[in-house]
Every structure is written in C-alpha cells, then in structure tokens.
mmCIF file with all atom_site columns, C-alpha atoms in Angstrom:
data_model
loop_
_atom_site.group_PDB
_atom_site.id
_atom_site.type_symbol
_atom_site.label_atom_id
_atom_site.label_alt_id
_atom_site.label_comp_id
_atom_site.label_asym_id
_atom_site.label_entity_id
_atom_site.label_seq_id
_atom_site.pdbx_PDB_ins_code
_atom_site.Cartn_x
_atom_site.Cartn_y
_atom_site.Cartn_z
_atom_site.occupancy
_atom_site.B_iso_or_equiv
_atom_site.pdbx_formal_charge
_atom_site.auth_seq_id
_atom_site.auth_comp_id
_atom_site.auth_asym_id
_atom_site.auth_atom_id
_atom_site.pdbx_PDB_model_num
ATOM 1   C CA . UNK A 1 1   ? 99.002  168.457 57.586 1.00 72.00 ? 597 UNK A CA 1
ATOM 2   C CA . UNK A 1 2   ? 99.324  170.767 60.515 1.00 78.00 ? 598 UNK A CA 1
ATOM 3   C CA . UNK A 1 3   ? 102.744 172.144 61.367 1.00 87.00 ? 599 UNK A CA 1
ATOM 4   C CA . UNK A 1 4   ? 104.395 174.694 63.592 1.00 93.00 ? 600 UNK A CA 1
ATOM 5   C CA . UNK A 1 5   ? 107.431 176.788 62.741 1.00 95.00 ? 601 UNK A CA 1
ATOM 6   C CA . UNK A 1 6   ? 109.566 178.723 65.157 1.00 96.00 ? 602 UNK A CA 1
ATOM 7   C CA . UNK A 1 7   ? 112.010 180.521 62.858 1.00 96.00 ? 603 UNK A CA 1
ATOM 8   C CA . UNK A 1 8   ? 114.441 181.627 65.555 1.00 95.00 ? 604 UNK A CA 1
ATOM 9   C CA . UNK A 1 9   ? 116.548 178.917 67.151 1.00 95.00 ? 605 UNK A CA 1
ATOM 10  C CA . UNK A 1 10  ? 118.348 181.301 69.501 1.00 96.00 ? 606 UNK A CA 1
ATOM 11  C CA . UNK A 1 11  ? 117.526 184.823 70.642 1.00 97.00 ? 607 UNK A CA 1
ATOM 12  C CA . UNK A 1 12  ? 119.639 187.021 72.915 1.00 97.00 ? 608 UNK A CA 1
ATOM 13  C CA . UNK A 1 13  ? 118.243 190.117 74.594 1.00 97.00 ? 609 UNK A CA 1
ATOM 14  C CA . UNK A 1 14  ? 119.425 192.412 77.347 1.00 97.00 ? 610 UNK A CA 1
ATOM 15  C CA . UNK A 1 15  ? 117.637 192.427 80.654 1.00 97.00 ? 611 UNK A CA 1
ATOM 16  C CA . UNK A 1 16  ? 114.888 195.036 80.580 1.00 97.00 ? 612 UNK A CA 1
ATOM 17  C CA . UNK A 1 17  ? 114.522 194.922 76.816 1.00 97.00 ? 613 UNK A CA 1
ATOM 18  C CA . UNK A 1 18  ? 111.340 193.848 75.080 1.00 97.00 ? 614 UNK A CA 1
ATOM 19  C CA . UNK A 1 19  ? 110.955 190.388 73.606 1.00 97.00 ? 615 UNK A CA 1
ATOM 20  C CA . UNK A 1 20  ? 109.052 188.851 70.736 1.00 98.00 ? 616 UNK A CA 1
ATOM 21  C CA . UNK A 1 21  ? 109.272 185.164 69.871 1.00 98.00 ? 617 UNK A CA 1
ATOM 22  C CA . UNK A 1 22  ? 107.770 184.121 66.569 1.00 98.00 ? 618 UNK A CA 1
ATOM 23  C CA . UNK A 1 23  ? 105.477 181.209 65.876 1.00 97.00 ? 619 UNK A CA 1
ATOM 24  C CA . UNK A 1 24  ? 103.795 180.372 62.587 1.00 96.00 ? 620 UNK A CA 1
ATOM 25  C CA . UNK A 1 25  ? 101.392 177.520 62.123 1.00 93.00 ? 621 UNK A CA 1
ATOM 26  C CA . UNK A 1 26  ? 99.772  175.687 59.284 1.00 89.00 ? 622 UNK A CA 1
ATOM 27  C CA . UNK A 1 27  ? 96.289  174.347 59.894 1.00 80.00 ? 623 UNK A CA 1
ATOM 28  C CA . UNK A 1 28  ? 93.062  174.357 57.928 1.00 71.00 ? 624 UNK A CA 1
ATOM 29  C CA . UNK A 1 29  ? 90.700  175.365 60.718 1.00 74.00 ? 625 UNK A CA 1
ATOM 30  C CA . UNK A 1 30  ? 91.061  177.519 63.789 1.00 71.00 ? 626 UNK A CA 1
ATOM 31  C CA . UNK A 1 31  ? 93.707  175.819 65.860 1.00 83.00 ? 627 UNK A CA 1
ATOM 32  C CA . UNK A 1 32  ? 94.203  175.593 69.565 1.00 89.00 ? 628 UNK A CA 1
ATOM 33  C CA . UNK A 1 33  ? 97.460  177.429 70.261 1.00 92.00 ? 629 UNK A CA 1
ATOM 34  C CA . UNK A 1 34  ? 99.797  177.193 73.218 1.00 94.00 ? 630 UNK A CA 1
ATOM 35  C CA . UNK A 1 35  ? 103.107 178.577 74.429 1.00 97.00 ? 631 UNK A CA 1
ATOM 36  C CA . UNK A 1 36  ? 105.190 176.554 76.862 1.00 96.00 ? 632 UNK A CA 1
ATOM 37  C CA . UNK A 1 37  ? 108.432 177.370 78.646 1.00 97.00 ? 633 UNK A CA 1
ATOM 38  C CA . UNK A 1 38  ? 111.134 174.880 79.603 1.00 95.00 ? 634 UNK A CA 1
ATOM 39  C CA . UNK A 1 39  ? 113.788 175.716 82.149 1.00 93.00 ? 635 UNK A CA 1
ATOM 40  C CA . UNK A 1 40  ? 116.973 173.605 82.137 1.00 88.00 ? 636 UNK A CA 1
ATOM 41  C CA . UNK A 1 41  ? 116.377 170.115 83.478 1.00 85.00 ? 637 UNK A CA 1
ATOM 42  C CA . UNK A 1 42  ? 112.665 170.682 83.788 1.00 88.00 ? 638 UNK A CA 1
ATOM 43  C CA . UNK A 1 43  ? 109.527 169.730 81.965 1.00 90.00 ? 639 UNK A CA 1
ATOM 44  C CA . UNK A 1 44  ? 107.412 172.157 79.976 1.00 93.00 ? 640 UNK A CA 1
ATOM 45  C CA . UNK A 1 45  ? 105.191 174.648 81.757 1.00 94.00 ? 641 UNK A CA 1
ATOM 46  C CA . UNK A 1 46  ? 102.175 176.298 80.141 1.00 94.00 ? 642 UNK A CA 1
ATOM 47  C CA . UNK A 1 47  ? 102.549 180.068 79.658 1.00 96.00 ? 643 UNK A CA 1
ATOM 48  C CA . UNK A 1 48  ? 99.290  180.793 77.851 1.00 95.00 ? 644 UNK A CA 1
ATOM 49  C CA . UNK A 1 49  ? 96.733  179.393 75.438 1.00 92.00 ? 645 UNK A CA 1
ATOM 50  C CA . UNK A 1 50  ? 94.354  180.581 72.733 1.00 91.00 ? 646 UNK A CA 1
ATOM 51  C CA . UNK A 1 51  ? 91.146  178.847 71.736 1.00 85.00 ? 647 UNK A CA 1
ATOM 52  C CA . UNK A 1 52  ? 88.842  181.576 70.477 1.00 82.00 ? 648 UNK A CA 1
ATOM 53  C CA . UNK A 1 53  ? 87.641  185.081 71.222 1.00 84.00 ? 649 UNK A CA 1
ATOM 54  C CA . UNK A 1 54  ? 89.984  187.931 72.035 1.00 86.00 ? 650 UNK A CA 1
ATOM 55  C CA . UNK A 1 55  ? 93.074  187.536 69.897 1.00 89.00 ? 651 UNK A CA 1
ATOM 56  C CA . UNK A 1 56  ? 95.377  189.002 72.552 1.00 95.00 ? 652 UNK A CA 1
ATOM 57  C CA . UNK A 1 57  ? 95.833  186.579 75.419 1.00 95.00 ? 653 UNK A CA 1
ATOM 58  C CA . UNK A 1 58  ? 97.585  187.135 78.688 1.00 96.00 ? 654 UNK A CA 1
ATOM 59  C CA . UNK A 1 59  ? 99.643  184.493 80.388 1.00 95.00 ? 655 UNK A CA 1
ATOM 60  C CA . UNK A 1 60  ? 101.756 183.944 83.435 1.00 94.00 ? 656 UNK A CA 1
ATOM 61  C CA . UNK A 1 61  ? 105.046 185.700 84.218 1.00 93.00 ? 657 UNK A CA 1
ATOM 62  C CA . UNK A 1 62  ? 103.991 188.835 82.311 1.00 96.00 ? 658 UNK A CA 1
ATOM 63  C CA . UNK A 1 63  ? 103.844 187.171 78.882 1.00 97.00 ? 659 UNK A CA 1
ATOM 64  C CA . UNK A 1 64  ? 101.206 187.797 76.239 1.00 97.00 ? 660 UNK A CA 1
ATOM 65  C CA . UNK A 1 65  ? 100.584 186.486 72.746 1.00 97.00 ? 661 UNK A CA 1
ATOM 66  C CA . UNK A 1 66  ? 98.570  187.686 69.804 1.00 96.00 ? 662 UNK A CA 1
ATOM 67  C CA . UNK A 1 67  ? 96.744  185.429 67.380 1.00 93.00 ? 663 UNK A CA 1
ATOM 68  C CA . UNK A 1 68  ? 96.771  186.786 63.829 1.00 93.00 ? 664 UNK A CA 1
ATOM 69  C CA . UNK A 1 69  ? 94.712  184.596 61.531 1.00 90.00 ? 665 UNK A CA 1
ATOM 70  C CA . UNK A 1 70  ? 95.731  186.467 58.374 1.00 90.00 ? 666 UNK A CA 1
ATOM 71  C CA . UNK A 1 71  ? 99.403  185.793 59.103 1.00 93.00 ? 667 UNK A CA 1
ATOM 72  C CA . UNK A 1 72  ? 98.929  182.344 60.672 1.00 92.00 ? 668 UNK A CA 1
ATOM 73  C CA . UNK A 1 73  ? 100.978 183.576 63.585 1.00 95.00 ? 669 UNK A CA 1
ATOM 74  C CA . UNK A 1 74  ? 100.877 183.421 67.361 1.00 96.00 ? 670 UNK A CA 1
ATOM 75  C CA . UNK A 1 75  ? 103.839 185.458 68.546 1.00 98.00 ? 671 UNK A CA 1
ATOM 76  C CA . UNK A 1 76  ? 104.836 185.631 72.193 1.00 98.00 ? 672 UNK A CA 1
ATOM 77  C CA . UNK A 1 77  ? 105.767 188.985 73.708 1.00 98.00 ? 673 UNK A CA 1
ATOM 78  C CA . UNK A 1 78  ? 107.028 190.451 76.935 1.00 98.00 ? 674 UNK A CA 1
ATOM 79  C CA . UNK A 1 79  ? 107.591 194.195 77.485 1.00 97.00 ? 675 UNK A CA 1
ATOM 80  C CA . UNK A 1 80  ? 110.588 193.858 79.803 1.00 97.00 ? 676 UNK A CA 1
ATOM 81  C CA . UNK A 1 81  ? 112.638 190.686 80.077 1.00 97.00 ? 677 UNK A CA 1
ATOM 82  C CA . UNK A 1 82  ? 114.064 189.479 83.385 1.00 96.00 ? 678 UNK A CA 1
ATOM 83  C CA . UNK A 1 83  ? 117.166 187.323 83.757 1.00 95.00 ? 679 UNK A CA 1
ATOM 84  C CA . UNK A 1 84  ? 114.957 184.512 85.055 1.00 95.00 ? 680 UNK A CA 1
ATOM 85  C CA . UNK A 1 85  ? 113.188 184.366 81.666 1.00 97.00 ? 681 UNK A CA 1
ATOM 86  C CA . UNK A 1 86  ? 116.211 182.637 80.141 1.00 97.00 ? 682 UNK A CA 1
ATOM 87  C CA . UNK A 1 87  ? 114.817 179.285 78.993 1.00 97.00 ? 683 UNK A CA 1
ATOM 88  C CA . UNK A 1 88  ? 113.563 177.482 75.933 1.00 96.00 ? 684 UNK A CA 1
ATOM 89  C CA . UNK A 1 89  ? 110.154 178.390 74.587 1.00 97.00 ? 685 UNK A CA 1
ATOM 90  C CA . UNK A 1 90  ? 107.894 176.119 72.585 1.00 96.00 ? 686 UNK A CA 1
ATOM 91  C CA . UNK A 1 91  ? 104.855 176.950 70.518 1.00 96.00 ? 687 UNK A CA 1
ATOM 92  C CA . UNK A 1 92  ? 102.307 174.161 70.058 1.00 93.00 ? 688 UNK A CA 1
ATOM 93  C CA . UNK A 1 93  ? 99.190  173.580 67.987 1.00 90.00 ? 689 UNK A CA 1
ATOM 94  C CA . UNK A 1 94  ? 96.315  171.294 68.882 1.00 85.00 ? 690 UNK A CA 1
ATOM 95  C CA . UNK A 1 95  ? 94.105  170.096 66.052 1.00 75.00 ? 691 UNK A CA 1
ATOM 96  C CA . UNK A 1 96  ? 90.463  170.405 67.031 1.00 71.00 ? 692 UNK A CA 1
ATOM 97  C CA . UNK A 1 97  ? 88.623  167.119 67.444 1.00 72.00 ? 693 UNK A CA 1
ATOM 98  C CA . UNK A 1 98  ? 91.837  165.137 67.777 1.00 74.00 ? 694 UNK A CA 1
ATOM 99  C CA . UNK A 1 99  ? 94.142  164.055 70.533 1.00 74.00 ? 695 UNK A CA 1
ATOM 100 C CA . UNK A 1 100 ? 97.260  165.348 68.893 1.00 77.00 ? 696 UNK A CA 1
ATOM 101 C CA . UNK A 1 101 ? 99.524  168.291 69.464 1.00 84.00 ? 697 UNK A CA 1
ATOM 102 C CA . UNK A 1 102 ? 102.320 169.490 67.252 1.00 88.00 ? 698 UNK A CA 1
ATOM 103 C CA . UNK A 1 103 ? 105.233 171.271 68.873 1.00 92.00 ? 699 UNK A CA 1
ATOM 104 C CA . UNK A 1 104 ? 107.623 173.692 67.252 1.00 93.00 ? 700 UNK A CA 1
ATOM 105 C CA . UNK A 1 105 ? 111.346 173.090 67.493 1.00 94.00 ? 701 UNK A CA 1
ATOM 106 C CA . UNK A 1 106 ? 111.759 175.698 70.190 1.00 95.00 ? 702 UNK A CA 1
ATOM 107 C CA . UNK A 1 107 ? 113.520 179.038 70.668 1.00 97.00 ? 703 UNK A CA 1
ATOM 108 C CA . UNK A 1 108 ? 116.266 179.288 73.252 1.00 96.00 ? 704 UNK A CA 1
ATOM 109 C CA . UNK A 1 109 ? 116.322 182.667 74.981 1.00 97.00 ? 705 UNK A CA 1
ATOM 110 C CA . UNK A 1 110 ? 119.479 184.081 76.504 1.00 97.00 ? 706 UNK A CA 1
ATOM 111 C CA . UNK A 1 111 ? 119.267 187.169 78.698 1.00 97.00 ? 707 UNK A CA 1
ATOM 112 C CA . UNK A 1 112 ? 122.273 189.442 79.128 1.00 96.00 ? 708 UNK A CA 1
ATOM 113 C CA . UNK A 1 113 ? 122.725 191.239 82.426 1.00 89.00 ? 709 UNK A CA 1
ATOM 114 C CA . UNK B 2 1   ? 100.094 167.994 94.391 1.00 63.00 ? 529 UNK B CA 1
ATOM 115 C CA . UNK B 2 2   ? 102.732 165.813 92.774 1.00 77.00 ? 530 UNK B CA 1
ATOM 116 C CA . UNK B 2 3   ? 101.323 166.312 89.257 1.00 93.00 ? 531 UNK B CA 1
ATOM 117 C CA . UNK B 2 4   ? 103.159 164.104 86.768 1.00 95.00 ? 532 UNK B CA 1
ATOM 118 C CA . UNK B 2 5   ? 105.983 161.993 88.188 1.00 96.00 ? 533 UNK B CA 1
ATOM 119 C CA . UNK B 2 6   ? 108.578 160.290 86.010 1.00 97.00 ? 534 UNK B CA 1
ATOM 120 C CA . UNK B 2 7   ? 111.129 157.729 87.099 1.00 96.00 ? 535 UNK B CA 1
ATOM 121 C CA . UNK B 2 8   ? 114.014 157.326 86.727 1.00 96.00 ? 536 UNK B CA 1
ATOM 122 C CA . UNK B 2 9   ? 115.445 160.782 86.042 1.00 95.00 ? 537 UNK B CA 1
ATOM 123 C CA . UNK B 2 10  ? 118.590 159.393 84.415 1.00 96.00 ? 538 UNK B CA 1
ATOM 124 C CA . UNK B 2 11  ? 119.418 156.027 82.888 1.00 96.00 ? 539 UNK B CA 1
ATOM 125 C CA . UNK B 2 12  ? 122.262 154.549 80.887 1.00 97.00 ? 540 UNK B CA 1
ATOM 126 C CA . UNK B 2 13  ? 121.628 151.379 78.929 1.00 96.00 ? 541 UNK B CA 1
ATOM 127 C CA . UNK B 2 14  ? 123.602 149.148 76.641 1.00 97.00 ? 542 UNK B CA 1
ATOM 128 C CA . UNK B 2 15  ? 122.394 148.413 73.149 1.00 97.00 ? 543 UNK B CA 1
ATOM 129 C CA . UNK B 2 16  ? 119.878 145.574 73.201 1.00 97.00 ? 544 UNK B CA 1
ATOM 130 C CA . UNK B 2 17  ? 118.814 145.998 76.789 1.00 97.00 ? 545 UNK B CA 1
ATOM 131 C CA . UNK B 2 18  ? 115.193 146.601 77.670 1.00 95.00 ? 546 UNK B CA 1
ATOM 132 C CA . UNK B 2 19  ? 113.725 148.910 80.254 1.00 95.00 ? 547 UNK B CA 1
ATOM 133 C CA . UNK B 2 20  ? 110.542 150.623 81.347 1.00 97.00 ? 548 UNK B CA 1
ATOM 134 C CA . UNK B 2 21  ? 110.163 154.337 81.946 1.00 98.00 ? 549 UNK B CA 1
ATOM 135 C CA . UNK B 2 22  ? 107.550 155.004 84.570 1.00 98.00 ? 550 UNK B CA 1
ATOM 136 C CA . UNK B 2 23  ? 104.958 157.780 84.517 1.00 98.00 ? 551 UNK B CA 1
ATOM 137 C CA . UNK B 2 24  ? 102.268 158.449 87.089 1.00 97.00 ? 552 UNK B CA 1
ATOM 138 C CA . UNK B 2 25  ? 99.809  161.319 87.492 1.00 96.00 ? 553 UNK B CA 1
ATOM 139 C CA . UNK B 2 26  ? 97.564  162.140 90.414 1.00 95.00 ? 554 UNK B CA 1
ATOM 140 C CA . UNK B 2 27  ? 95.174  164.551 88.686 1.00 93.00 ? 555 UNK B CA 1
ATOM 141 C CA . UNK B 2 28  ? 92.726  161.930 87.390 1.00 91.00 ? 556 UNK B CA 1
ATOM 142 C CA . UNK B 2 29  ? 93.498  162.970 83.824 1.00 91.00 ? 557 UNK B CA 1
ATOM 143 C CA . UNK B 2 30  ? 92.146  160.820 81.036 1.00 89.00 ? 558 UNK B CA 1
ATOM 144 C CA . UNK B 2 31  ? 94.748  161.734 78.436 1.00 90.00 ? 559 UNK B CA 1
ATOM 145 C CA . UNK B 2 32  ? 98.392  160.749 78.831 1.00 92.00 ? 560 UNK B CA 1
ATOM 146 C CA . UNK B 2 33  ? 101.206 160.834 76.335 1.00 93.00 ? 561 UNK B CA 1
ATOM 147 C CA . UNK B 2 34  ? 104.907 160.196 75.834 1.00 96.00 ? 562 UNK B CA 1
ATOM 148 C CA . UNK B 2 35  ? 107.216 162.477 73.892 1.00 96.00 ? 563 UNK B CA 1
ATOM 149 C CA . UNK B 2 36  ? 110.861 162.384 73.063 1.00 96.00 ? 564 UNK B CA 1
ATOM 150 C CA . UNK B 2 37  ? 112.877 165.589 72.852 1.00 95.00 ? 565 UNK B CA 1
ATOM 151 C CA . UNK B 2 38  ? 115.920 165.768 70.626 1.00 93.00 ? 566 UNK B CA 1
ATOM 152 C CA . UNK B 2 39  ? 118.047 168.837 69.825 1.00 87.00 ? 567 UNK B CA 1
ATOM 153 C CA . UNK B 2 40  ? 116.565 170.903 67.025 1.00 85.00 ? 568 UNK B CA 1
ATOM 154 C CA . UNK B 2 41  ? 113.517 168.664 66.679 1.00 87.00 ? 569 UNK B CA 1
ATOM 155 C CA . UNK B 2 42  ? 111.206 169.846 69.409 1.00 88.00 ? 570 UNK B CA 1
ATOM 156 C CA . UNK B 2 43  ? 108.947 167.271 71.016 1.00 92.00 ? 571 UNK B CA 1
ATOM 157 C CA . UNK B 2 44  ? 107.722 164.311 69.028 1.00 93.00 ? 572 UNK B CA 1
ATOM 158 C CA . UNK B 2 45  ? 104.800 162.191 70.123 1.00 92.00 ? 573 UNK B CA 1
ATOM 159 C CA . UNK B 2 46  ? 105.604 158.512 70.671 1.00 96.00 ? 574 UNK B CA 1
ATOM 160 C CA . UNK B 2 47  ? 102.350 157.046 72.037 1.00 95.00 ? 575 UNK B CA 1
ATOM 161 C CA . UNK B 2 48  ? 99.280  158.361 73.744 1.00 92.00 ? 576 UNK B CA 1
ATOM 162 C CA . UNK B 2 49  ? 96.296  157.082 75.694 1.00 92.00 ? 577 UNK B CA 1
ATOM 163 C CA . UNK B 2 50  ? 92.807  158.511 76.081 1.00 88.00 ? 578 UNK B CA 1
ATOM 164 C CA . UNK B 2 51  ? 91.880  156.311 79.014 1.00 89.00 ? 579 UNK B CA 1
ATOM 165 C CA . UNK B 2 52  ? 92.556  153.026 80.756 1.00 91.00 ? 580 UNK B CA 1
ATOM 166 C CA . UNK B 2 53  ? 92.849  150.233 78.223 1.00 93.00 ? 581 UNK B CA 1
ATOM 167 C CA . UNK B 2 54  ? 93.095  152.588 75.217 1.00 92.00 ? 582 UNK B CA 1
ATOM 168 C CA . UNK B 2 55  ? 96.382  153.472 73.546 1.00 94.00 ? 583 UNK B CA 1
ATOM 169 C CA . UNK B 2 56  ? 97.415  154.644 70.110 1.00 92.00 ? 584 UNK B CA 1
ATOM 170 C CA . UNK B 2 57  ? 100.558 155.464 68.171 1.00 93.00 ? 585 UNK B CA 1
ATOM 171 C CA . UNK B 2 58  ? 101.981 158.891 67.704 1.00 91.00 ? 586 UNK B CA 1
ATOM 172 C CA . UNK B 2 59  ? 104.548 160.178 65.264 1.00 89.00 ? 587 UNK B CA 1
ATOM 173 C CA . UNK B 2 60  ? 107.528 157.996 66.259 1.00 95.00 ? 588 UNK B CA 1
ATOM 174 C CA . UNK B 2 61  ? 106.235 154.742 67.838 1.00 96.00 ? 589 UNK B CA 1
ATOM 175 C CA . UNK B 2 62  ? 108.762 152.225 66.505 1.00 96.00 ? 590 UNK B CA 1
ATOM 176 C CA . UNK B 2 63  ? 110.795 150.498 69.203 1.00 96.00 ? 591 UNK B CA 1
ATOM 177 C CA . UNK B 2 64  ? 108.424 151.498 72.007 1.00 97.00 ? 592 UNK B CA 1
ATOM 178 C CA . UNK B 2 65  ? 105.445 149.844 73.680 1.00 97.00 ? 593 UNK B CA 1
ATOM 179 C CA . UNK B 2 66  ? 102.884 151.252 76.068 1.00 97.00 ? 594 UNK B CA 1
ATOM 180 C CA . UNK B 2 67  ? 99.965  150.019 78.105 1.00 96.00 ? 595 UNK B CA 1
ATOM 181 C CA . UNK B 2 68  ? 97.389  151.756 80.309 1.00 96.00 ? 596 UNK B CA 1
ATOM 182 C CA . UNK B 2 69  ? 95.941  149.488 82.950 1.00 96.00 ? 597 UNK B CA 1
ATOM 183 C CA . UNK B 2 70  ? 94.982  152.303 85.320 1.00 96.00 ? 598 UNK B CA 1
ATOM 184 C CA . UNK B 2 71  ? 94.103  155.987 84.941 1.00 94.00 ? 599 UNK B CA 1
ATOM 185 C CA . UNK B 2 72  ? 97.165  156.970 86.949 1.00 96.00 ? 600 UNK B CA 1
ATOM 186 C CA . UNK B 2 73  ? 99.973  155.049 85.231 1.00 97.00 ? 601 UNK B CA 1
ATOM 187 C CA . UNK B 2 74  ? 101.319 155.037 81.690 1.00 98.00 ? 602 UNK B CA 1
ATOM 188 C CA . UNK B 2 75  ? 104.647 153.200 81.399 1.00 98.00 ? 603 UNK B CA 1
ATOM 189 C CA . UNK B 2 76  ? 106.808 153.323 78.284 1.00 98.00 ? 604 UNK B CA 1
ATOM 190 C CA . UNK B 2 77  ? 108.792 150.213 77.384 1.00 98.00 ? 605 UNK B CA 1
ATOM 191 C CA . UNK B 2 78  ? 111.902 150.062 75.254 1.00 96.00 ? 606 UNK B CA 1
ATOM 192 C CA . UNK B 2 79  ? 112.015 146.533 73.914 1.00 92.00 ? 607 UNK B CA 1
ATOM 193 C CA . UNK B 2 80  ? 115.603 146.433 72.637 1.00 96.00 ? 608 UNK B CA 1
ATOM 194 C CA . UNK B 2 81  ? 117.415 149.710 73.167 1.00 95.00 ? 609 UNK B CA 1
ATOM 195 C CA . UNK B 2 82  ? 119.269 151.300 70.247 1.00 96.00 ? 610 UNK B CA 1
ATOM 196 C CA . UNK B 2 83  ? 121.635 154.303 70.243 1.00 96.00 ? 611 UNK B CA 1
ATOM 197 C CA . UNK B 2 84  ? 119.021 156.205 68.184 1.00 96.00 ? 612 UNK B CA 1
ATOM 198 C CA . UNK B 2 85  ? 116.772 156.111 71.230 1.00 97.00 ? 613 UNK B CA 1
ATOM 199 C CA . UNK B 2 86  ? 119.158 158.259 73.221 1.00 97.00 ? 614 UNK B CA 1
ATOM 200 C CA . UNK B 2 87  ? 116.950 161.194 74.118 1.00 97.00 ? 615 UNK B CA 1
ATOM 201 C CA . UNK B 2 88  ? 115.046 162.991 76.834 1.00 96.00 ? 616 UNK B CA 1
ATOM 202 C CA . UNK B 2 89  ? 111.626 161.467 77.376 1.00 97.00 ? 617 UNK B CA 1
ATOM 203 C CA . UNK B 2 90  ? 108.672 163.407 78.710 1.00 96.00 ? 618 UNK B CA 1
ATOM 204 C CA . UNK B 2 91  ? 105.365 162.143 79.949 1.00 96.00 ? 619 UNK B CA 1
ATOM 205 C CA . UNK B 2 92  ? 102.385 164.493 79.899 1.00 94.00 ? 620 UNK B CA 1
ATOM 206 C CA . UNK B 2 93  ? 98.749  164.380 80.911 1.00 93.00 ? 621 UNK B CA 1
ATOM 207 C CA . UNK B 2 94  ? 95.673  166.510 80.366 1.00 89.00 ? 622 UNK B CA 1
ATOM 208 C CA . UNK B 2 95  ? 91.963  166.530 81.037 1.00 85.00 ? 623 UNK B CA 1
ATOM 209 C CA . UNK B 2 96  ? 89.778  165.196 78.285 1.00 68.00 ? 624 UNK B CA 1
ATOM 210 C CA . UNK B 2 97  ? 86.548  166.713 77.067 1.00 53.00 ? 625 UNK B CA 1
ATOM 211 C CA . UNK B 2 98  ? 85.771  165.546 73.590 1.00 48.00 ? 626 UNK B CA 1
ATOM 212 C CA . UNK B 2 99  ? 88.507  167.087 71.483 1.00 50.00 ? 627 UNK B CA 1
ATOM 213 C CA . UNK B 2 100 ? 91.407  166.590 73.812 1.00 66.00 ? 628 UNK B CA 1
ATOM 214 C CA . UNK B 2 101 ? 93.825  168.815 71.996 1.00 70.00 ? 629 UNK B CA 1
ATOM 215 C CA . UNK B 2 102 ? 92.098  171.876 73.404 1.00 75.00 ? 630 UNK B CA 1
ATOM 216 C CA . UNK B 2 103 ? 93.470  171.142 76.832 1.00 80.00 ? 631 UNK B CA 1
ATOM 217 C CA . UNK B 2 104 ? 96.924  172.224 78.015 1.00 84.00 ? 632 UNK B CA 1
ATOM 218 C CA . UNK B 2 105 ? 99.258  169.441 78.999 1.00 88.00 ? 633 UNK B CA 1
ATOM 219 C CA . UNK B 2 106 ? 100.992 168.906 82.313 1.00 92.00 ? 634 UNK B CA 1
ATOM 220 C CA . UNK B 2 107 ? 104.544 167.607 81.930 1.00 94.00 ? 635 UNK B CA 1
ATOM 221 C CA . UNK B 2 108 ? 106.825 165.568 84.109 1.00 95.00 ? 636 UNK B CA 1
ATOM 222 C CA . UNK B 2 109 ? 110.458 166.593 84.578 1.00 94.00 ? 637 UNK B CA 1
ATOM 223 C CA . UNK B 2 110 ? 111.723 164.057 82.059 1.00 95.00 ? 638 UNK B CA 1
ATOM 224 C CA . UNK B 2 111 ? 113.933 160.992 81.908 1.00 97.00 ? 639 UNK B CA 1
ATOM 225 C CA . UNK B 2 112 ? 117.357 161.440 80.340 1.00 96.00 ? 640 UNK B CA 1
ATOM 226 C CA . UNK B 2 113 ? 118.240 158.193 78.620 1.00 97.00 ? 641 UNK B CA 1
ATOM 227 C CA . UNK B 2 114 ? 121.581 157.285 77.060 1.00 97.00 ? 642 UNK B CA 1
ATOM 228 C CA . UNK B 2 115 ? 122.062 154.150 75.003 1.00 97.00 ? 643 UNK B CA 1
ATOM 229 C CA . UNK B 2 116 ? 125.668 153.034 74.570 1.00 95.00 ? 644 UNK B CA 1
#
C-alpha cells in the first residue's frame, strides 16, 4: 500500500537560513508527488508538483523539490527562509490511475527572527 | 474566483445531533473530496466523488454520508455526531482527466467542528 512519511514533526530555523523538509514515500510505480502549505486557519495551497521528467521542480514562493527515485524521497527546499514561511507543510502522493491521494502527517515550520 | 467555499467555518454540536457541512466550487471540477484533519494524523479521506451522481468511500467513511446532485456542490452529512468526529474538515476539488490523482487539489478554508 502506498504511504507517505514526513519524519520531522517540527522544524525551527532562523530567518535567512536554508530549509529542507523531508518526505519519503512508498509506492510501487512512479507516483505523482505534491507539496502543500497550510497557514493557520487556512486550507492547503499547492507549492509544487512532480509527475515525470526533470527531477528538480520549482514551485511558488521560492520553493523547490527534488525527486530521488533511489531514495524514495521528495524533499522540499528553500535557500533562504522568510518569516512568512512559518506554516505547516504537507507532502502528498497520488497513485496513478486512481482517485486517491495520501497525505503525510505534516511538518510544522517555525521561523525565528 | 471564489474557488472552493465551505460553510460554516465553525460549529459546535451536541452528541447525537446531525448536521450538514456545505461545500461548493465554481471551477467546474469533476472531482471533489472531503478530508478530516486531526493533530499528528495529516489529512484522511472521508468520501470522494468523480462527478454528479457518483460517490465512493475513502479511508474513514463511517458516520458520514455524501451525495453529489450537481457538479458544484458536495455536502457532507454527519448522521449522529460523536465526540470522535471533533475535527477540522476540508473540502477539495480538482480537474479530472483519467487518473485523477495526477491533478493538484484546490482546498476550502475548512470547517472547525466540535462535538460535546
């Protein structure tokens, strides 16, 4: 069965520092991969997605993610974090040919001024 | 564009009461879904629909009903509320082209539901 693991429940970084949020998935075929961000009291907003092709994908707000098939990972990165990036981040997997998505449990990011 | 609209934003119920959470989208999306979000558990799929008149169960369907009479609307009904259904509920929609899970989802702002 497909699954998504986000090993870090909370991450704290200083403003201006680099960021990497981890996501590991379990799926037999090439998955559809997504990162979403959730600000307090809001719904989820799509940051970026990977379907095929170039394994480094660019998203909104300066985020990027790299698909590594050998490690079953799709980590989210940002070179320099801004205070407004404080939010909860969710990785999700879509199983091809189905209607179903599996979400990770989320990583809450705190940014120190 | 309004996108996905959920009402109400907050609700408090007593155990045993019933209610309907409303969800409407104005993007003509075929796929709509309901999730519940609980601390430490991410989002779990309750029910989904791939078009008017077609619904199916997700991961945690017990205690919830859905129907899809129009493309725009996908209400979620709690038949007899239980404290275990205290959660934040999100409705989402996406375009459908064959394998729907390749499409990103558009989320509403959620309904925060407390069952006493």
